[in-house]
XYZ file of N, CA and C in Angstrom:
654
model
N -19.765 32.271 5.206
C -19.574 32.401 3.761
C -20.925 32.227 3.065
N -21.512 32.914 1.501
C -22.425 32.934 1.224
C -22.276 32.015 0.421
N -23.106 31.388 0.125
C -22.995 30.420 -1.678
C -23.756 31.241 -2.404
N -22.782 31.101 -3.879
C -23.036 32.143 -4.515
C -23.663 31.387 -5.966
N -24.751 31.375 -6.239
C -25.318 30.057 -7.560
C -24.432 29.901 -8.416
N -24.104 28.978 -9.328
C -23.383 28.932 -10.883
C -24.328 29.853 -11.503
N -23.637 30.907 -12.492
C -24.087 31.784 -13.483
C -24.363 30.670 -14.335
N -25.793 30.989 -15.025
C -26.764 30.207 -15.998
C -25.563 29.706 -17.045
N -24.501 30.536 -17.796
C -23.608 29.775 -18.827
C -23.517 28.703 -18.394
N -22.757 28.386 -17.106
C -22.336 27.483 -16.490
C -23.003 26.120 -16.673
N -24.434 26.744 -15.713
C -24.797 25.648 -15.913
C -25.499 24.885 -17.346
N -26.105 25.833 -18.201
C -25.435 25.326 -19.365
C -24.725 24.583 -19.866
N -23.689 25.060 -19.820
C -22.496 24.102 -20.326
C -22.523 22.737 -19.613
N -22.415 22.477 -18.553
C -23.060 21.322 -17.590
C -23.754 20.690 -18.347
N -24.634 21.211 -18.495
C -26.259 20.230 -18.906
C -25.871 19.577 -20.267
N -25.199 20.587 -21.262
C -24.918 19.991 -22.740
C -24.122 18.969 -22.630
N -22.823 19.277 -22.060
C -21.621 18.105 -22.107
C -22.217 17.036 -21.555
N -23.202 17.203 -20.138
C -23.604 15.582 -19.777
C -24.582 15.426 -20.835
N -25.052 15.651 -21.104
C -26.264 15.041 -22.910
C -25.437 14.741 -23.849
N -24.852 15.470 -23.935
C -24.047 15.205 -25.205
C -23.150 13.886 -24.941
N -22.599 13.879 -24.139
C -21.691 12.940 -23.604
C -22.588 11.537 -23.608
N -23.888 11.570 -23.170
C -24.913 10.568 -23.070
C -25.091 10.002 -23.974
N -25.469 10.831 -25.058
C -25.514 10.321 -26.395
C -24.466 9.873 -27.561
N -23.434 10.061 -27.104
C -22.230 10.113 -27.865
C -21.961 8.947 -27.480
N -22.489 8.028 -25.929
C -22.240 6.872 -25.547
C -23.347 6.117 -25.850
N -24.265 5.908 -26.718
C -25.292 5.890 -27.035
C -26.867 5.439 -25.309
N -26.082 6.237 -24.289
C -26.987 6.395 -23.347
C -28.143 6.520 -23.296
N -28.406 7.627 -24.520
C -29.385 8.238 -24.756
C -29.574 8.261 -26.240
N -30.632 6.872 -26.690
C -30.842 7.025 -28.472
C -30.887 7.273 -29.339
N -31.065 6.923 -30.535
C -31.719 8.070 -31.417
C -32.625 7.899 -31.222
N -33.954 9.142 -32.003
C -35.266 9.143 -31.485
C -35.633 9.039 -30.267
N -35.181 8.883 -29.310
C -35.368 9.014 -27.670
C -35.719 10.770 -27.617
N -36.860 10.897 -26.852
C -37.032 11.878 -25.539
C -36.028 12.523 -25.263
N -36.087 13.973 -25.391
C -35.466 14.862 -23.987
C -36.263 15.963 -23.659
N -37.197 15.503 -22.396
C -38.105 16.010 -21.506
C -37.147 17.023 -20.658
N -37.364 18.148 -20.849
C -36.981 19.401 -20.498
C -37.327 19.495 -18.771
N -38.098 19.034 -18.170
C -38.407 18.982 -16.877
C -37.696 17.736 -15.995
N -37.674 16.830 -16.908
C -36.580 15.192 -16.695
C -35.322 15.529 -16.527
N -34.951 15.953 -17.732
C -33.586 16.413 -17.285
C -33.262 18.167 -16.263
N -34.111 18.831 -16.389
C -33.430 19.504 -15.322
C -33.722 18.927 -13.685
N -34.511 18.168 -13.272
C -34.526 17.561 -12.420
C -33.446 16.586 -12.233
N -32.890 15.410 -12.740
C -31.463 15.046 -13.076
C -30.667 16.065 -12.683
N -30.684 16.428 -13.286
C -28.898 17.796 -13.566
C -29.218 18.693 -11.943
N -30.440 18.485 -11.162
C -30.712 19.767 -11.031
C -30.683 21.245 -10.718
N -31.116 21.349 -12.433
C -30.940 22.893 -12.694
C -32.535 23.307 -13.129
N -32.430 24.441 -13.158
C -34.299 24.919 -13.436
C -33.960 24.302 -15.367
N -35.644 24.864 -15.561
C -35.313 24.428 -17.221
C -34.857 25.175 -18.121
N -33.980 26.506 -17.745
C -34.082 27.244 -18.714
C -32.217 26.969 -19.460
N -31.748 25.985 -18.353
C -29.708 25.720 -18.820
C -30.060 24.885 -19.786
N -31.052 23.541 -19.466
C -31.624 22.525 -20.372
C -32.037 23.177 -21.544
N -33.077 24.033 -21.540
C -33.600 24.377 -22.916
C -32.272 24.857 -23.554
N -31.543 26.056 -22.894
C -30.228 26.548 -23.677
C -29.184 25.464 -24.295
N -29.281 24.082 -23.606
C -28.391 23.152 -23.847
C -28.787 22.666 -25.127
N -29.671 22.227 -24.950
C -30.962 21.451 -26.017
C -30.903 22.171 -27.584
N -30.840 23.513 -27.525
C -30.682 24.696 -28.708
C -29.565 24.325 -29.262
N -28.246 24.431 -28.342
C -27.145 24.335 -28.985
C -26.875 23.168 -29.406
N -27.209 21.676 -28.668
C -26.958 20.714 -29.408
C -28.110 20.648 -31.164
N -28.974 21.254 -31.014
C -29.834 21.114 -32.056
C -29.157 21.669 -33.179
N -28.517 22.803 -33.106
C -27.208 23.530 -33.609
C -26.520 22.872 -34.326
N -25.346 21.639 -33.441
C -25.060 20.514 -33.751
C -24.687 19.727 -34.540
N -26.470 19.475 -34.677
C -26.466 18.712 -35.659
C -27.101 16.762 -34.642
N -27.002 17.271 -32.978
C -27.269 16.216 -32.393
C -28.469 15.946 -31.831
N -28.985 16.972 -32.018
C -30.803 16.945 -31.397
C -31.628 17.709 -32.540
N -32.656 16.553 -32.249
C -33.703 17.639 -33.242
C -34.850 17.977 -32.585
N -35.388 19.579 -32.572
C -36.453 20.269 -32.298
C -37.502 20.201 -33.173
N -38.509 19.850 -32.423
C -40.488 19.697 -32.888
C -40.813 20.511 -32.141
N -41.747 21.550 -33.129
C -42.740 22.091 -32.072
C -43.490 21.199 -31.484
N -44.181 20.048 -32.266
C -45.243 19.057 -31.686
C -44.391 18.149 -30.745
N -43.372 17.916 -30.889
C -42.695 16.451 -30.427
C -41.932 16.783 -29.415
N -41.136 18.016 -29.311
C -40.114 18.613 -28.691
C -38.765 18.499 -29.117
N -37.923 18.013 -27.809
C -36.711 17.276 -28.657
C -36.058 16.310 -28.396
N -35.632 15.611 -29.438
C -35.391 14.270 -29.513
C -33.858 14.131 -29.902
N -33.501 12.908 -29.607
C -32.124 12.967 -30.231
C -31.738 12.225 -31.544
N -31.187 12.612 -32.124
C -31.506 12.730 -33.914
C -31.714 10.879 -34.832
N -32.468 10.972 -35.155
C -32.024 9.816 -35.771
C -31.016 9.329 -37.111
N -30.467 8.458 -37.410
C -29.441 7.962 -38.022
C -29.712 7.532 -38.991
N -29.655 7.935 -40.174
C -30.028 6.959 -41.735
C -28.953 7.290 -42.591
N -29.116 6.091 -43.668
C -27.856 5.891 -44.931
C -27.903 7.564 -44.963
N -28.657 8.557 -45.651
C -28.442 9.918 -46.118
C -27.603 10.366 -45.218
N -27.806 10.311 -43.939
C -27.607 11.603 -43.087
C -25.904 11.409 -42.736
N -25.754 9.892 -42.756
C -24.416 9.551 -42.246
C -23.577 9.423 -44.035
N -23.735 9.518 -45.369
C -23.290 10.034 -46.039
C -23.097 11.611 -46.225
N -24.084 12.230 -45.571
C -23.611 13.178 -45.976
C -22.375 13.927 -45.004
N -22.339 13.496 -43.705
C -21.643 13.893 -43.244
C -20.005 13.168 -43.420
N -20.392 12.130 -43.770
C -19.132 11.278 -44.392
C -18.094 12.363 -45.537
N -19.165 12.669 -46.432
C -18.764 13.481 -47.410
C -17.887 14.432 -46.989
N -18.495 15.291 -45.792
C -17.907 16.476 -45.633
C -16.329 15.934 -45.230
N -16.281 14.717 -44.053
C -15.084 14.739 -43.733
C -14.411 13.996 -44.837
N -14.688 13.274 -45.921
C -13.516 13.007 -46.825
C -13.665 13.795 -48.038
N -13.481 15.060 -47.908
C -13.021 16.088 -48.631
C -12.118 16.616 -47.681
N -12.518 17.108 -46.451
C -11.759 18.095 -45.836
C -10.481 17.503 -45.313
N -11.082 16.203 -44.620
C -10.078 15.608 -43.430
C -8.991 15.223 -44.233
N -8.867 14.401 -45.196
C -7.672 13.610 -45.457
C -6.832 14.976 -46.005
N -7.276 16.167 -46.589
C -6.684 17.091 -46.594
C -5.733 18.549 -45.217
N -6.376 17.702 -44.567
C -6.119 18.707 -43.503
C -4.899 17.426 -42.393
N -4.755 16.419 -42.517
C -3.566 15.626 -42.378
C -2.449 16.272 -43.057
N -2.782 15.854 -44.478
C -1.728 15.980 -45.288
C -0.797 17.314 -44.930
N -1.640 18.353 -44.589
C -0.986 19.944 -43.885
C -0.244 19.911 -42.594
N -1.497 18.884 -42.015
C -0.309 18.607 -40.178
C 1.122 18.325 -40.494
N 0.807 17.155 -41.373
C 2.571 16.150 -41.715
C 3.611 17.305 -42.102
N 2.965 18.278 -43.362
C 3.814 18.878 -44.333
C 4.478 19.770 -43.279
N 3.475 20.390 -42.291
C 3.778 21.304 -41.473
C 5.022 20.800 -40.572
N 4.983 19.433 -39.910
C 5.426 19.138 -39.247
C 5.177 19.048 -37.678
N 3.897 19.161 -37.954
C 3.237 19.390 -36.720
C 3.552 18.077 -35.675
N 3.319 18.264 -34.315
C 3.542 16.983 -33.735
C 2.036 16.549 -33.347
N 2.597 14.981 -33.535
C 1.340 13.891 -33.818
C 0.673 13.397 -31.916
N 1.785 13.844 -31.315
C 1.796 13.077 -29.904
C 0.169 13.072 -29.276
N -0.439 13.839 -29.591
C -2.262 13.667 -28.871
C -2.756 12.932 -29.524
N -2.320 12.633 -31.032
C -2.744 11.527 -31.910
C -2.447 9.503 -31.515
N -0.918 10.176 -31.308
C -0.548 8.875 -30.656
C -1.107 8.562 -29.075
N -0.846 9.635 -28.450
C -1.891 9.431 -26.945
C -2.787 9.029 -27.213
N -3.944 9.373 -28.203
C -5.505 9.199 -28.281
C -5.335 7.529 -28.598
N -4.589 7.653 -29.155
C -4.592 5.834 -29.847
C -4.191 4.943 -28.539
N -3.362 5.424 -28.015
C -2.820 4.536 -26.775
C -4.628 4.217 -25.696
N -4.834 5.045 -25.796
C -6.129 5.359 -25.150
C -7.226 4.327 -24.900
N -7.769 4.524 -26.780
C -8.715 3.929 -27.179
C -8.258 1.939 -27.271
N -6.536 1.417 -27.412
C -6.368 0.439 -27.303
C -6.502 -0.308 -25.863
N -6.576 0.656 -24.914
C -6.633 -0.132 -23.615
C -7.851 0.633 -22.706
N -8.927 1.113 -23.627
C -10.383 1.483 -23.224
C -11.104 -0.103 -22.483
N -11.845 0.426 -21.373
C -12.458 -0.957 -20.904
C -13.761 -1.331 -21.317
N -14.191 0.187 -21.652
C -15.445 -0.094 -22.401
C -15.746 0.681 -23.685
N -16.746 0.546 -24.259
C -16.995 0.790 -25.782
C -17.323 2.598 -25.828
N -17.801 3.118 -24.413
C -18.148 4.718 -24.349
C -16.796 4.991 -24.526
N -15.497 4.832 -23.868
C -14.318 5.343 -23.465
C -13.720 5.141 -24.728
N -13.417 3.996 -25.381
C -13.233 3.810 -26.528
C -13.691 4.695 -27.514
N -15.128 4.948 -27.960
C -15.493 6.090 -28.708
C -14.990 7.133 -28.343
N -14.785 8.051 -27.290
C -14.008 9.126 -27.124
C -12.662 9.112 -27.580
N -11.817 8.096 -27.433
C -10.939 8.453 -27.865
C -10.936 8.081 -29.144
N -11.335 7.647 -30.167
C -11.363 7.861 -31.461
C -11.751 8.932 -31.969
N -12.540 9.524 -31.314
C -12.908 11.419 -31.679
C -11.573 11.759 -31.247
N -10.919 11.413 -30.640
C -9.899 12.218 -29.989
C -8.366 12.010 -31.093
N -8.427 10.688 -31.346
C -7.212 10.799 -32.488
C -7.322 11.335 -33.480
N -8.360 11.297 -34.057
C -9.392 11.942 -35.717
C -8.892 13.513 -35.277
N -9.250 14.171 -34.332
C -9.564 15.696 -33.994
C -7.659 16.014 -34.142
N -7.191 15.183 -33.404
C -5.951 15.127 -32.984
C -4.586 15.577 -34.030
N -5.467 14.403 -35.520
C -4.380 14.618 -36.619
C -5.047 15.645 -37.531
N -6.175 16.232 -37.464
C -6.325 17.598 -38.438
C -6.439 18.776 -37.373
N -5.974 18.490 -36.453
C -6.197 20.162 -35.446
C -5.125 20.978 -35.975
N -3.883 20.288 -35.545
C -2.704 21.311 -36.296
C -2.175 21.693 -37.410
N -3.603 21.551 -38.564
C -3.326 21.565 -39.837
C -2.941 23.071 -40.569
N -2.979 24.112 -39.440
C -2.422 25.477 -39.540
C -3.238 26.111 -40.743
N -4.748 25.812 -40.081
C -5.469 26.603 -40.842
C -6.854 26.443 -40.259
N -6.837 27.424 -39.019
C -8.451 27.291 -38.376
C -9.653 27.668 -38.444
N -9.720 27.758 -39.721
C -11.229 27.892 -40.399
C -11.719 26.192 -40.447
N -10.558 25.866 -41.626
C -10.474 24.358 -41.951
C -10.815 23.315 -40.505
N -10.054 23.465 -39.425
C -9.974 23.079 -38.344
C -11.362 22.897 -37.763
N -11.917 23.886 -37.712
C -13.472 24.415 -37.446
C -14.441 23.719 -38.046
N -13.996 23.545 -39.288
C -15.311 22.882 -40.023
C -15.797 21.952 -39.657
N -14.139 21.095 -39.745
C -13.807 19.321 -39.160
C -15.103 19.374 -38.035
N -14.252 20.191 -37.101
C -15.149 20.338 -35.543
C -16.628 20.472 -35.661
N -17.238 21.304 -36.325
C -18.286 21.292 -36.800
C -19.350 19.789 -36.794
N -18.478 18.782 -38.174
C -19.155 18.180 -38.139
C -18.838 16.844 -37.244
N -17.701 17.065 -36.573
C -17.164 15.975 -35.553
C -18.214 15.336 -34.507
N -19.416 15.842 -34.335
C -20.427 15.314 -33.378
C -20.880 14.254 -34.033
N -21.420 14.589 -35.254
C -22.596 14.302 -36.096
C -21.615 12.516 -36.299
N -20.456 12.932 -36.914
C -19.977 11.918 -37.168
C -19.784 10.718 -36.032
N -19.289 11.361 -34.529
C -19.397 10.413 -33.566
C -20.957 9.217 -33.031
N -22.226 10.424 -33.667
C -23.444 10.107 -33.630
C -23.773 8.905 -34.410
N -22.971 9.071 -35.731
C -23.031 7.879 -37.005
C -22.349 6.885 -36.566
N -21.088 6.868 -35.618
C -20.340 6.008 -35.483
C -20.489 4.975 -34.462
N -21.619 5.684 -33.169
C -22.034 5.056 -32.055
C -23.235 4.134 -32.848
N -24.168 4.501 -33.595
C -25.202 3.565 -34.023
C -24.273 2.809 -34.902
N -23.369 2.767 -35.767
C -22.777 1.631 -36.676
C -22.113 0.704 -35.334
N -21.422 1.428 -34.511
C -20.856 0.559 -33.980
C -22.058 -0.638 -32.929
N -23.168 0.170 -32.527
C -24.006 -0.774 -32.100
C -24.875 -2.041 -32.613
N -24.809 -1.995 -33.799
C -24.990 -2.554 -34.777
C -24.188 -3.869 -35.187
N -22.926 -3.185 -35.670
C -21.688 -3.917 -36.199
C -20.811 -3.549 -35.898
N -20.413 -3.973 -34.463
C -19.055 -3.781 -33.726
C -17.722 -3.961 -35.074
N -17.217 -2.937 -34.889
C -15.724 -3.168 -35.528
C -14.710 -2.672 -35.352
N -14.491 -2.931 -33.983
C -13.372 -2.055 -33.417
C -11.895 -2.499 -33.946
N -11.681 -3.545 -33.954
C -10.456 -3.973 -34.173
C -9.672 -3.961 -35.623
N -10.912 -4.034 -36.332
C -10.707 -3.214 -37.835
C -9.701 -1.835 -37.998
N -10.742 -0.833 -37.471
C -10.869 0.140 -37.172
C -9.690 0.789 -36.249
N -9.363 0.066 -35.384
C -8.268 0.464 -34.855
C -6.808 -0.220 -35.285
N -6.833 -0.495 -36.354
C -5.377 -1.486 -37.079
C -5.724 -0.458 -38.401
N -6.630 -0.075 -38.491
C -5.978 1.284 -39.898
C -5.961 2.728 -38.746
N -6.616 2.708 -38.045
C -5.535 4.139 -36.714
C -4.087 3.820 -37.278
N -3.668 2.626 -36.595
C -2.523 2.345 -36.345
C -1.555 2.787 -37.810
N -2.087 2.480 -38.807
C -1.697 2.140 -40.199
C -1.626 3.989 -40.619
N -2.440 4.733 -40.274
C -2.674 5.894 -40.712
C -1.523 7.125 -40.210
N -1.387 6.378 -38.634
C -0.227 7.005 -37.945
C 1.025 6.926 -38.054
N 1.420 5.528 -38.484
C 2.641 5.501 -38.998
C 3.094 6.046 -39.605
N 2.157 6.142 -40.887
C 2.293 6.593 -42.112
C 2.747 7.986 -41.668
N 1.870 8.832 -40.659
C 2.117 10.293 -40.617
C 3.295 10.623 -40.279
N 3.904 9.703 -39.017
C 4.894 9.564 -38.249
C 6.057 9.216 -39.172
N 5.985 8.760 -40.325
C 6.854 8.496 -41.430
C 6.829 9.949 -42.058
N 6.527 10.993 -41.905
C 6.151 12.045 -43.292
C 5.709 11.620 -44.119
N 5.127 10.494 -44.768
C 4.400 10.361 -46.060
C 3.387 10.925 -45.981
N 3.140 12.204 -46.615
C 1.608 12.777 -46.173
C 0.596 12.015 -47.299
N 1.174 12.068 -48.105
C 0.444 11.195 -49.637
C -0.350 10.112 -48.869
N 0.521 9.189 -48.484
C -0.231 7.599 -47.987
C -1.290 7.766 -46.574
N -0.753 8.935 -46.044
C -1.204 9.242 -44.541
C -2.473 9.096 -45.453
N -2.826 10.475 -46.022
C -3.881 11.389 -46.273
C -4.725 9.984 -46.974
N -4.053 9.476 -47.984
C -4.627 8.063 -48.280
C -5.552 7.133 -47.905
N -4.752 7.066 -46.849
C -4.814 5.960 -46.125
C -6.406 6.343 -44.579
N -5.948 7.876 -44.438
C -7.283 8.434 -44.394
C -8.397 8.383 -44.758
N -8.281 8.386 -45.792
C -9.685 8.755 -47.100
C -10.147 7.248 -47.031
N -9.663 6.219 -47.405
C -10.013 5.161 -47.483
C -10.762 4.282 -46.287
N -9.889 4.715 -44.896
C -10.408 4.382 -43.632
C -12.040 5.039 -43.814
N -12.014 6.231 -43.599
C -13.422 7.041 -43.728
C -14.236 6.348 -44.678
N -14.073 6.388 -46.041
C -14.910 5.891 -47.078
C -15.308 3.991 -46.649
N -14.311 3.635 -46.451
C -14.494 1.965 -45.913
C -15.687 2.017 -44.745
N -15.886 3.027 -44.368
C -16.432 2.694 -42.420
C -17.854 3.395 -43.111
N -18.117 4.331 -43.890
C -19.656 4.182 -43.848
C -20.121 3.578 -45.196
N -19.466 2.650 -45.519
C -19.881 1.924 -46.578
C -20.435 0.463 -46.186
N -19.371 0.095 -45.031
C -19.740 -0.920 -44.626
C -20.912 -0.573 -43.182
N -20.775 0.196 -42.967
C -22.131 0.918 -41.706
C -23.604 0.755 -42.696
N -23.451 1.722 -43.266
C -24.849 1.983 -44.508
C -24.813 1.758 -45.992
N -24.184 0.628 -46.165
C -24.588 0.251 -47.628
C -25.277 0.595 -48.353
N -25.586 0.754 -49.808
C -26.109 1.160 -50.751
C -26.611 0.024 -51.382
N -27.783 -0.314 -51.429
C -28.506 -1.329 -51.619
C -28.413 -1.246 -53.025
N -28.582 -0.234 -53.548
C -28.513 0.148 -55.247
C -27.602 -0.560 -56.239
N -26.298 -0.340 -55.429
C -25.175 -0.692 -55.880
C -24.434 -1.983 -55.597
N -25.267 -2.651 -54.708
C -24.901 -3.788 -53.909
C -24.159 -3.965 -52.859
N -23.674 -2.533 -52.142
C -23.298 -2.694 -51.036
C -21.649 -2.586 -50.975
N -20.529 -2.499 -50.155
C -19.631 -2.742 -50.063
C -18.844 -4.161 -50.333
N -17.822 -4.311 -51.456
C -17.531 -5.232 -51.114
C -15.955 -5.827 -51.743
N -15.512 -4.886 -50.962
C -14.142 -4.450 -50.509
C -13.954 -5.959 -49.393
């Protein structure tokens, strides 16, 4: 039998999900290095799946490209994690409210939660909180909207791994899950969507305070 190489997509895709995945566990920093010859030696693949990987996360929103510097993985400030805050409490608590109305079923929502409560560690845990979030606006029966979410769903996991390294608050955090799901699981889309908006707005207020204003103090 011959072996036949992985076609370059492939390995591609390879190279991103383990980076991405790295960093999403905060494996790999912000402002940290990604030496294009390092990692295809790691992975190893030549450099050209890496560079393709590297593009698309830059894409992202999770790596940033220097001509002088190369690329790095993005760093985290009050702006960057408001602004992406922004995007999801406009869209998200709206795109609940459509799952509920729809009637969509919540069950990957409730899986994701089961998940993240009996995670052993803090990487596994972060996944599945992307995973309940994604969970209750996927079936909001409108996949443009859906898309967007997705869009900025990295960026936000990126904001959420440095707050959480910072200022652990899981248990917070996972008692308004709980609070948000009920609610959905009740049909109240009103309180769901609510109760949404408020979770979101609470978590980068207390992450990146506004010194201006004095800060959160809720």
């Amino acid at each position: 039998m011959t072996f036949a190489p992985a076609p370059i997509p492939s390995r591609t895709q390879y190279v991103l999900e383990a980076v991405k995945h790295a960093i999403l566990t905060a494996q790999l920093r912000p402002g940290q290095a990604l030496v294009e010859t390092e990692l295809a030696a790691q992975f190893g693949v030549s450099k050209t799946p890496v560079r393709e990987a590297l593009k698309t996360l830059a894409g992202t929103g999770l790596v940033v490209m220097s001509q002088y510097k190369g690329a790095t993985v993005r760093l985290v400030d009050a702006a960057m994690a408001r602004e992406v805050y922004d995007v999801r409490l406009l869209l998200e608590p709206e795109a609940l409210r459509r799952s509920i109305t729809r009637k969509a079923s919540l069950e990957a929502a409730q899986e994701a939660l089961e998940r993240s409560d009996s995670a052993i560690d803090k990487a596994d845990r972060s996944l599945a909180n992307r995973d309940f979030h994604r969970a209750l606006y996927l079936p909001c029966g409108n996949p443009l909207l859906a898309r967007m979410l997705d869009e900025v769903r990295d960026q936000a996991a990126l904001v959420s791994t440095v707050a959480w390294s910072a200022n652990p608050s899981w248990e917070r955090e996972a008692a308004e899950h709980r609070k948000i799901l009920a609610l959905a699981l009740a049909d109240d889309a009103a309180a769901a969507a609510g109760a949404l908006h408020d979770h979101i707005a609470s978590f980068v207020r207390r992450a990146f305070p506004d010194d201006e204003d004095g800060g959160d103090t809720a």
